[in-house]
Amino acid sequence: MTIKTDPKNSGYVVESGAIGPYNGHEEEDEKHEVAENALDSLEKRTKVSKREIEVMAALDEMKSMKSRRASVSVDSMLEALNRRKEQEEENVEEKFLIKSIKFGKRSTIDQEKNDEVLDEKKKPKKRVCGTSTAHISSVRIVAKKTAELLRELEALCHNYGTNSDEEK
């Protein structure tokens, strides 16, 4: 049996006549290192894929926001404001009409005819909105305030996208 010293590895090397010592711990350590490397690489890949998914979701969100902003135009905004203004005026007129209807007892048909004659003599100013021609001072004040606000908003929307946006 011949044994030689191995200064590099701090041990002995068998040259002939014997079998070197079997070290099973080294094999287990190698298997463990390979498994750890596989787990580390798997963890890294999952982190990278999660980041990619988050980035894609953020890009999709930005694209949808941009398309929503691009689909809204000044003309469509003004049309929506006009429709809303007309609807509010109709609602005010309907409320006035409902309040003006008396659900109590009516005295006589003659009194109704007299009321119609008086109404024709008064000739209230007609508001042109829909088919109703009802008129009362408080309704007119509310409608005027609403109309003024809507005109201001329309002017603001009309000026949207002019010189101030081009300078940016």
PDB file of C-alpha atoms in Angstrom:
ATOM      1  CA  MET A   1       0.000   0.000   0.000  1.00  0.00           C
ATOM      2  CA  THR A   2       1.371   3.356  -1.002  1.00  0.00           C
ATOM      3  CA  ILE A   3       0.060   6.702   0.338  1.00  0.00           C
ATOM      4  CA  LYS A   4       1.237  10.114  -0.736  1.00  0.00           C
ATOM      5  CA  THR A   5       0.606  13.471   0.953  1.00  0.00           C
ATOM      6  CA  ASP A   6      -1.513  16.034  -0.841  1.00  0.00           C
ATOM      7  CA  PRO A   7      -0.566  19.526   0.357  1.00  0.00           C
ATOM      8  CA  LYS A   8      -3.078  21.260  -1.920  1.00  0.00           C
ATOM      9  CA  ASN A   9      -6.107  19.580  -0.344  1.00  0.00           C
ATOM     10  CA  SER A  10      -4.543  19.156   3.106  1.00  0.00           C
ATOM     11  CA  GLY A  11      -4.830  15.395   3.041  1.00  0.00           C
ATOM     12  CA  TYR A  12      -3.481  12.091   1.664  1.00  0.00           C
ATOM     13  CA  VAL A  13      -3.840  10.413  -1.722  1.00  0.00           C
ATOM     14  CA  VAL A  14      -3.684   6.596  -2.129  1.00  0.00           C
ATOM     15  CA  GLU A  15      -1.372   5.587  -4.956  1.00  0.00           C
ATOM     16  CA  SER A  16      -1.752   1.777  -4.909  1.00  0.00           C
ATOM     17  CA  GLY A  17      -2.844  -1.208  -2.853  1.00  0.00           C
ATOM     18  CA  ALA A  18      -5.771   0.427  -1.084  1.00  0.00           C
ATOM     19  CA  ILE A  19      -8.995   2.282  -1.645  1.00  0.00           C
ATOM     20  CA  GLY A  20      -9.225   5.913  -0.656  1.00  0.00           C
ATOM     21  CA  PRO A  21     -11.547   6.878   2.158  1.00  0.00           C
ATOM     22  CA  TYR A  22     -15.149   7.248   1.067  1.00  0.00           C
ATOM     23  CA  ASN A  23     -16.601  10.615   1.990  1.00  0.00           C
ATOM     24  CA  GLY A  24     -20.402  10.493   1.526  1.00  0.00           C
ATOM     25  CA  HIS A  25     -20.863  14.002   2.935  1.00  0.00           C
ATOM     26  CA  GLU A  26     -19.253  15.542  -0.117  1.00  0.00           C
ATOM     27  CA  GLU A  27     -21.845  13.979  -2.458  1.00  0.00           C
ATOM     28  CA  GLU A  28     -24.693  15.156  -0.251  1.00  0.00           C
ATOM     29  CA  ASP A  29     -23.232  18.665  -0.174  1.00  0.00           C
ATOM     30  CA  GLU A  30     -22.973  18.697  -3.980  1.00  0.00           C
ATOM     31  CA  LYS A  31     -26.601  17.542  -4.366  1.00  0.00           C
ATOM     32  CA  HIS A  32     -27.710  20.153  -1.853  1.00  0.00           C
ATOM     33  CA  GLU A  33     -25.835  22.921  -3.722  1.00  0.00           C
ATOM     34  CA  VAL A  34     -27.399  21.879  -7.043  1.00  0.00           C
ATOM     35  CA  ALA A  35     -30.881  21.890  -5.468  1.00  0.00           C
ATOM     36  CA  GLU A  36     -30.272  25.327  -3.910  1.00  0.00           C
ATOM     37  CA  ASN A  37     -29.078  26.697  -7.236  1.00  0.00           C
ATOM     38  CA  ALA A  38     -32.209  25.352  -8.929  1.00  0.00           C
ATOM     39  CA  LEU A  39     -34.441  26.948  -6.273  1.00  0.00           C
ATOM     40  CA  ASP A  40     -32.573  30.249  -6.511  1.00  0.00           C
ATOM     41  CA  SER A  41     -32.922  30.323 -10.278  1.00  0.00           C
ATOM     42  CA  LEU A  42     -36.622  29.448  -9.986  1.00  0.00           C
ATOM     43  CA  GLU A  43     -37.152  32.254  -7.452  1.00  0.00           C
ATOM     44  CA  LYS A  44     -35.342  34.717  -9.702  1.00  0.00           C
ATOM     45  CA  ARG A  45     -37.461  33.683 -12.695  1.00  0.00           C
ATOM     46  CA  THR A  46     -40.697  34.110 -10.719  1.00  0.00           C
ATOM     47  CA  LYS A  47     -39.630  37.569  -9.531  1.00  0.00           C
ATOM     48  CA  VAL A  48     -38.763  38.591 -13.089  1.00  0.00           C
ATOM     49  CA  SER A  49     -42.078  37.282 -14.420  1.00  0.00           C
ATOM     50  CA  LYS A  50     -44.001  39.113 -11.660  1.00  0.00           C
ATOM     51  CA  ARG A  51     -42.248  42.359 -12.584  1.00  0.00           C
ATOM     52  CA  GLU A  52     -43.057  41.797 -16.249  1.00  0.00           C
ATOM     53  CA  ILE A  53     -46.729  41.209 -15.424  1.00  0.00           C
ATOM     54  CA  GLU A  54     -46.855  44.390 -13.314  1.00  0.00           C
ATOM     55  CA  VAL A  55     -45.214  46.401 -16.090  1.00  0.00           C
ATOM     56  CA  MET A  56     -47.654  45.022 -18.674  1.00  0.00           C
ATOM     57  CA  ALA A  57     -50.613  45.848 -16.422  1.00  0.00           C
ATOM     58  CA  ALA A  58     -49.337  49.394 -15.938  1.00  0.00           C
ATOM     59  CA  LEU A  59     -48.879  49.805 -19.694  1.00  0.00           C
ATOM     60  CA  ASP A  60     -52.402  48.527 -20.349  1.00  0.00           C
ATOM     61  CA  GLU A  61     -53.775  50.960 -17.772  1.00  0.00           C
ATOM     62  CA  MET A  62     -51.908  53.849 -19.380  1.00  0.00           C
ATOM     63  CA  LYS A  63     -53.161  52.865 -22.845  1.00  0.00           C
ATOM     64  CA  SER A  64     -56.761  52.677 -21.654  1.00  0.00           C
ATOM     65  CA  MET A  65     -56.489  56.076 -19.932  1.00  0.00           C
ATOM     66  CA  LYS A  66     -55.033  57.593 -23.085  1.00  0.00           C
ATOM     67  CA  SER A  67     -57.780  56.118 -25.263  1.00  0.00           C
ATOM     68  CA  ARG A  68     -60.467  57.371 -22.858  1.00  0.00           C
ATOM     69  CA  ARG A  69     -59.013  60.880 -22.991  1.00  0.00           C
ATOM     70  CA  ALA A  70     -58.689  60.746 -26.767  1.00  0.00           C
ATOM     71  CA  SER A  71     -62.314  59.662 -27.206  1.00  0.00           C
ATOM     72  CA  VAL A  72     -63.643  62.723 -25.321  1.00  0.00           C
ATOM     73  CA  SER A  73     -63.837  65.740 -27.599  1.00  0.00           C
ATOM     74  CA  VAL A  74     -64.924  69.305 -26.988  1.00  0.00           C
ATOM     75  CA  ASP A  75     -67.945  68.890 -29.271  1.00  0.00           C
ATOM     76  CA  SER A  76     -69.199  65.812 -27.446  1.00  0.00           C
ATOM     77  CA  MET A  77     -68.672  67.595 -24.111  1.00  0.00           C
ATOM     78  CA  LEU A  78     -70.712  70.600 -25.302  1.00  0.00           C
ATOM     79  CA  GLU A  79     -73.471  68.328 -26.600  1.00  0.00           C
ATOM     80  CA  ALA A  80     -73.624  66.577 -23.240  1.00  0.00           C
ATOM     81  CA  LEU A  81     -73.801  69.945 -21.449  1.00  0.00           C
ATOM     82  CA  ASN A  82     -76.621  71.112 -23.725  1.00  0.00           C
ATOM     83  CA  ARG A  83     -78.569  67.895 -23.160  1.00  0.00           C
ATOM     84  CA  ARG A  84     -78.082  68.247 -19.404  1.00  0.00           C
ATOM     85  CA  LYS A  85     -79.194  71.892 -19.471  1.00  0.00           C
ATOM     86  CA  GLU A  86     -82.324  71.003 -21.454  1.00  0.00           C
ATOM     87  CA  GLN A  87     -83.091  68.134 -19.085  1.00  0.00           C
ATOM     88  CA  GLU A  88     -82.723  70.396 -16.028  1.00  0.00           C
ATOM     89  CA  GLU A  89     -85.004  73.016 -17.582  1.00  0.00           C
ATOM     90  CA  GLU A  90     -87.593  70.346 -18.365  1.00  0.00           C
ATOM     91  CA  ASN A  91     -87.376  69.064 -14.790  1.00  0.00           C
ATOM     92  CA  VAL A  92     -87.902  72.567 -13.385  1.00  0.00           C
ATOM     93  CA  GLU A  93     -90.872  73.133 -15.671  1.00  0.00           C
ATOM     94  CA  GLU A  94     -92.372  69.754 -14.781  1.00  0.00           C
ATOM     95  CA  LYS A  95     -92.014  70.507 -11.062  1.00  0.00           C
ATOM     96  CA  PHE A  96     -93.726  73.861 -11.548  1.00  0.00           C
ATOM     97  CA  LEU A  97     -96.493  72.222 -13.559  1.00  0.00           C
ATOM     98  CA  ILE A  98     -97.035  69.610 -10.855  1.00  0.00           C
ATOM     99  CA  LYS A  99     -97.174  72.293  -8.154  1.00  0.00           C
ATOM    100  CA  SER A 100     -99.604  74.350 -10.204  1.00  0.00           C
ATOM    101  CA  ILE A 101    -102.125  71.509 -10.454  1.00  0.00           C
ATOM    102  CA  LYS A 102    -104.686  71.754  -7.666  1.00  0.00           C
ATOM    103  CA  PHE A 103    -105.852  68.410  -6.414  1.00  0.00           C
ATOM    104  CA  GLY A 104    -108.649  69.858  -4.269  1.00  0.00           C
ATOM    105  CA  LYS A 105    -112.333  70.329  -5.170  1.00  0.00           C
ATOM    106  CA  ARG A 106    -113.156  72.518  -8.103  1.00  0.00           C
ATOM    107  CA  SER A 107    -115.918  75.009  -7.484  1.00  0.00           C
ATOM    108  CA  THR A 108    -117.541  75.382 -10.854  1.00  0.00           C
ATOM    109  CA  ILE A 109    -116.939  75.133 -14.547  1.00  0.00           C
ATOM    110  CA  ASP A 110    -117.613  78.871 -14.861  1.00  0.00           C
ATOM    111  CA  GLN A 111    -114.720  79.649 -12.549  1.00  0.00           C
ATOM    112  CA  GLU A 112    -112.414  77.543 -14.739  1.00  0.00           C
ATOM    113  CA  LYS A 113    -113.519  79.479 -17.794  1.00  0.00           C
ATOM    114  CA  ASN A 114    -112.889  82.753 -15.954  1.00  0.00           C
ATOM    115  CA  ASP A 115    -109.391  81.542 -15.051  1.00  0.00           C
ATOM    116  CA  GLU A 116    -108.691  80.760 -18.699  1.00  0.00           C
ATOM    117  CA  VAL A 117    -109.852  84.231 -19.734  1.00  0.00           C
ATOM    118  CA  LEU A 118    -107.635  85.840 -17.069  1.00  0.00           C
ATOM    119  CA  ASP A 119    -104.661  83.753 -18.195  1.00  0.00           C
ATOM    120  CA  GLU A 120    -105.138  84.900 -21.779  1.00  0.00           C
ATOM    121  CA  LYS A 121    -105.255  88.541 -20.641  1.00  0.00           C
ATOM    122  CA  LYS A 122    -102.065  88.220 -18.571  1.00  0.00           C
ATOM    123  CA  LYS A 123    -100.125  86.614 -21.436  1.00  0.00           C
ATOM    124  CA  PRO A 124     -97.092  85.429 -19.497  1.00  0.00           C
ATOM    125  CA  LYS A 125     -93.742  85.321 -21.204  1.00  0.00           C
ATOM    126  CA  LYS A 126     -93.193  81.936 -22.744  1.00  0.00           C
ATOM    127  CA  ARG A 127     -90.030  79.975 -22.251  1.00  0.00           C
ATOM    128  CA  VAL A 128     -89.096  77.928 -25.237  1.00  0.00           C
ATOM    129  CA  CYS A 129     -87.943  74.595 -23.990  1.00  0.00           C
ATOM    130  CA  GLY A 130     -89.944  71.511 -24.836  1.00  0.00           C
ATOM    131  CA  THR A 131     -93.708  71.959 -24.995  1.00  0.00           C
ATOM    132  CA  SER A 132     -94.369  73.609 -21.630  1.00  0.00           C
ATOM    133  CA  THR A 133     -95.033  77.372 -21.465  1.00  0.00           C
ATOM    134  CA  ALA A 134     -95.312  77.684 -17.682  1.00  0.00           C
ATOM    135  CA  HIS A 135     -93.814  80.800 -16.095  1.00  0.00           C
ATOM    136  CA  ILE A 136     -93.122  81.872 -12.529  1.00  0.00           C
ATOM    137  CA  SER A 137     -90.518  84.248 -11.154  1.00  0.00           C
ATOM    138  CA  SER A 138     -88.766  81.789  -8.819  1.00  0.00           C
ATOM    139  CA  VAL A 139     -88.486  79.205 -11.558  1.00  0.00           C
ATOM    140  CA  ARG A 140     -87.052  81.788 -13.915  1.00  0.00           C
ATOM    141  CA  ILE A 141     -84.406  82.799 -11.332  1.00  0.00           C
ATOM    142  CA  VAL A 142     -83.288  79.202 -10.802  1.00  0.00           C
ATOM    143  CA  ALA A 143     -83.247  78.591 -14.534  1.00  0.00           C
ATOM    144  CA  LYS A 144     -81.256  81.793 -15.129  1.00  0.00           C
ATOM    145  CA  LYS A 145     -78.628  80.823 -12.546  1.00  0.00           C
ATOM    146  CA  THR A 146     -78.369  77.353 -14.048  1.00  0.00           C
ATOM    147  CA  ALA A 147     -78.193  78.752 -17.561  1.00  0.00           C
ATOM    148  CA  GLU A 148     -75.439  81.209 -16.557  1.00  0.00           C
ATOM    149  CA  LEU A 149     -73.366  78.438 -14.995  1.00  0.00           C
ATOM    150  CA  LEU A 150     -73.796  76.264 -18.050  1.00  0.00           C
ATOM    151  CA  ARG A 151     -72.833  79.121 -20.393  1.00  0.00           C
ATOM    152  CA  GLU A 152     -69.674  79.711 -18.352  1.00  0.00           C
ATOM    153  CA  LEU A 153     -68.868  76.004 -18.472  1.00  0.00           C
ATOM    154  CA  GLU A 154     -69.506  75.934 -22.225  1.00  0.00           C
ATOM    155  CA  ALA A 155     -67.152  78.886 -22.708  1.00  0.00           C
ATOM    156  CA  LEU A 156     -64.513  77.129 -20.642  1.00  0.00           C
ATOM    157  CA  CYS A 157     -64.898  73.932 -22.674  1.00  0.00           C
ATOM    158  CA  HIS A 158     -64.859  75.905 -25.915  1.00  0.00           C
ATOM    159  CA  ASN A 159     -61.533  77.500 -24.946  1.00  0.00           C
ATOM    160  CA  TYR A 160     -60.132  74.112 -23.894  1.00  0.00           C
ATOM    161  CA  GLY A 161     -57.307  73.019 -26.176  1.00  0.00           C
ATOM    162  CA  THR A 162     -56.479  76.455 -27.586  1.00  0.00           C
ATOM    163  CA  ASN A 163     -53.249  78.445 -27.146  1.00  0.00           C
ATOM    164  CA  SER A 164     -52.614  77.483 -23.517  1.00  0.00           C
ATOM    165  CA  ASP A 165     -52.424  73.756 -24.364  1.00  0.00           C
ATOM    166  CA  GLU A 166     -50.293  74.321 -27.465  1.00  0.00           C
ATOM    167  CA  GLU A 167     -47.624  76.169 -25.465  1.00  0.00           C
ATOM    168  CA  LYS A 168     -47.023  73.175 -23.214  1.00  0.00           C
TER     169      LYS A 168
END
